[in-house]
Amino acid sequence: ITGYDSANDKFKYRENYAIRYEVLKKNINIFKNKTVYIFYGNHQIDINLDYSNKYLDKIRELFNKNNIKFIEKSNGNPDEDFLFMCNSKTFVKSGGGFSNLISEIVKSKNNNVIKLS
């Protein structure tokens, strides 16, 4: 996340790794009556985390406003997190190679992969 336009409630994204906040907001109903696990982390050293933290705050606010239970996972063992996601009954795909790989594994188990747009 490289910026935030508060007047239009839109973020600026450097790459396509994060699910766009605007897309989550538009598709919020698919998360109703579910427990959502939010996995995140930052692997870049030269990045301003203010916008990433704002993005996470907006997602928390969105889920809370819609009474959606969520669990955040940001500092766990990455191998265990990967395995957990691969065993999802429903996986919401973001961008990047790991998300693509997890999606393929989830599909191979005849579970659901959702690509929001």
XYZ file of C-alpha atoms in Angstrom, residues 13-104:
92
model
C -1.363 -0.146 -4.304
C 2.229 -0.754 -5.352
C 1.669 -4.329 -6.433
C -1.237 -6.700 -6.600
C -0.565 -8.683 -3.425
C -3.249 -7.280 -1.148
C -6.924 -7.723 -1.863
C -8.131 -4.246 -2.695
C -10.110 -2.703 0.134
C -12.715 -1.407 -2.319
C -13.236 -4.961 -3.612
C -13.597 -6.354 -0.083
C -16.116 -3.653 0.715
C -18.126 -4.428 -2.431
C -18.135 -8.193 -1.687
C -18.516 -8.064 2.095
C -21.630 -10.260 2.090
C -19.680 -13.400 1.155
C -18.045 -13.234 4.592
C -21.298 -13.055 6.565
C -21.761 -15.816 9.162
C -18.171 -17.001 8.712
C -14.963 -16.740 10.688
C -12.356 -15.064 8.511
C -8.630 -15.524 8.996
C -6.596 -12.540 7.844
C -2.979 -13.400 7.072
C -0.554 -10.569 6.477
C 3.052 -9.574 6.740
C 5.600 -7.248 5.264
C 8.766 -8.572 3.676
C 10.113 -5.247 2.440
C 12.417 -3.080 4.487
C 12.089 0.229 2.618
C 8.345 0.707 2.924
C 6.253 3.150 4.915
C 3.985 1.028 7.096
C 1.567 3.879 7.848
C -0.581 3.095 4.809
C -0.451 -0.650 5.426
C -1.603 -0.065 8.994
C -4.376 2.247 7.738
C -5.431 -0.499 5.282
C -5.595 -3.053 8.116
C -7.531 -0.625 10.305
C -10.079 -0.085 7.516
C -10.493 -3.857 7.064
C -10.981 -4.349 10.808
C -13.525 -1.521 10.811
C -15.347 -3.007 7.809
C -15.556 -6.475 9.358
C -16.601 -5.134 12.761
C -19.271 -2.905 11.191
C -20.697 -5.955 9.406
C -20.463 -8.241 12.464
C -17.961 -10.533 10.785
C -15.730 -12.478 13.149
C -12.079 -12.387 12.126
C -8.769 -13.663 13.431
C -5.532 -11.950 12.488
C -2.388 -13.934 11.738
C 0.708 -11.828 11.188
C 3.635 -13.230 13.072
C 3.199 -16.967 13.092
C 5.392 -19.618 11.601
C 5.123 -19.020 7.819
C 5.232 -22.747 7.034
C 2.371 -23.452 9.444
C 0.397 -20.499 8.055
C 0.929 -21.802 4.513
C -0.274 -25.267 5.527
C -3.286 -23.787 7.325
C -4.283 -21.831 4.218
C -3.777 -24.881 1.973
C -6.319 -26.727 4.108
C -8.958 -23.995 3.823
C -12.477 -25.028 2.918
C -12.751 -21.614 1.241
C -9.725 -19.531 0.266
C -9.987 -15.954 -0.964
C -7.186 -15.434 -3.431
C -5.007 -12.346 -3.356
C -2.076 -11.689 -5.675
C 1.355 -13.237 -5.717
C 2.908 -16.628 -6.145
C 2.033 -18.085 -2.748
C -1.626 -17.187 -3.159
C -1.610 -18.845 -6.593
C 0.029 -21.985 -5.183
C -2.356 -22.142 -2.223
C -5.297 -21.700 -4.603
C -4.168 -24.676 -6.678
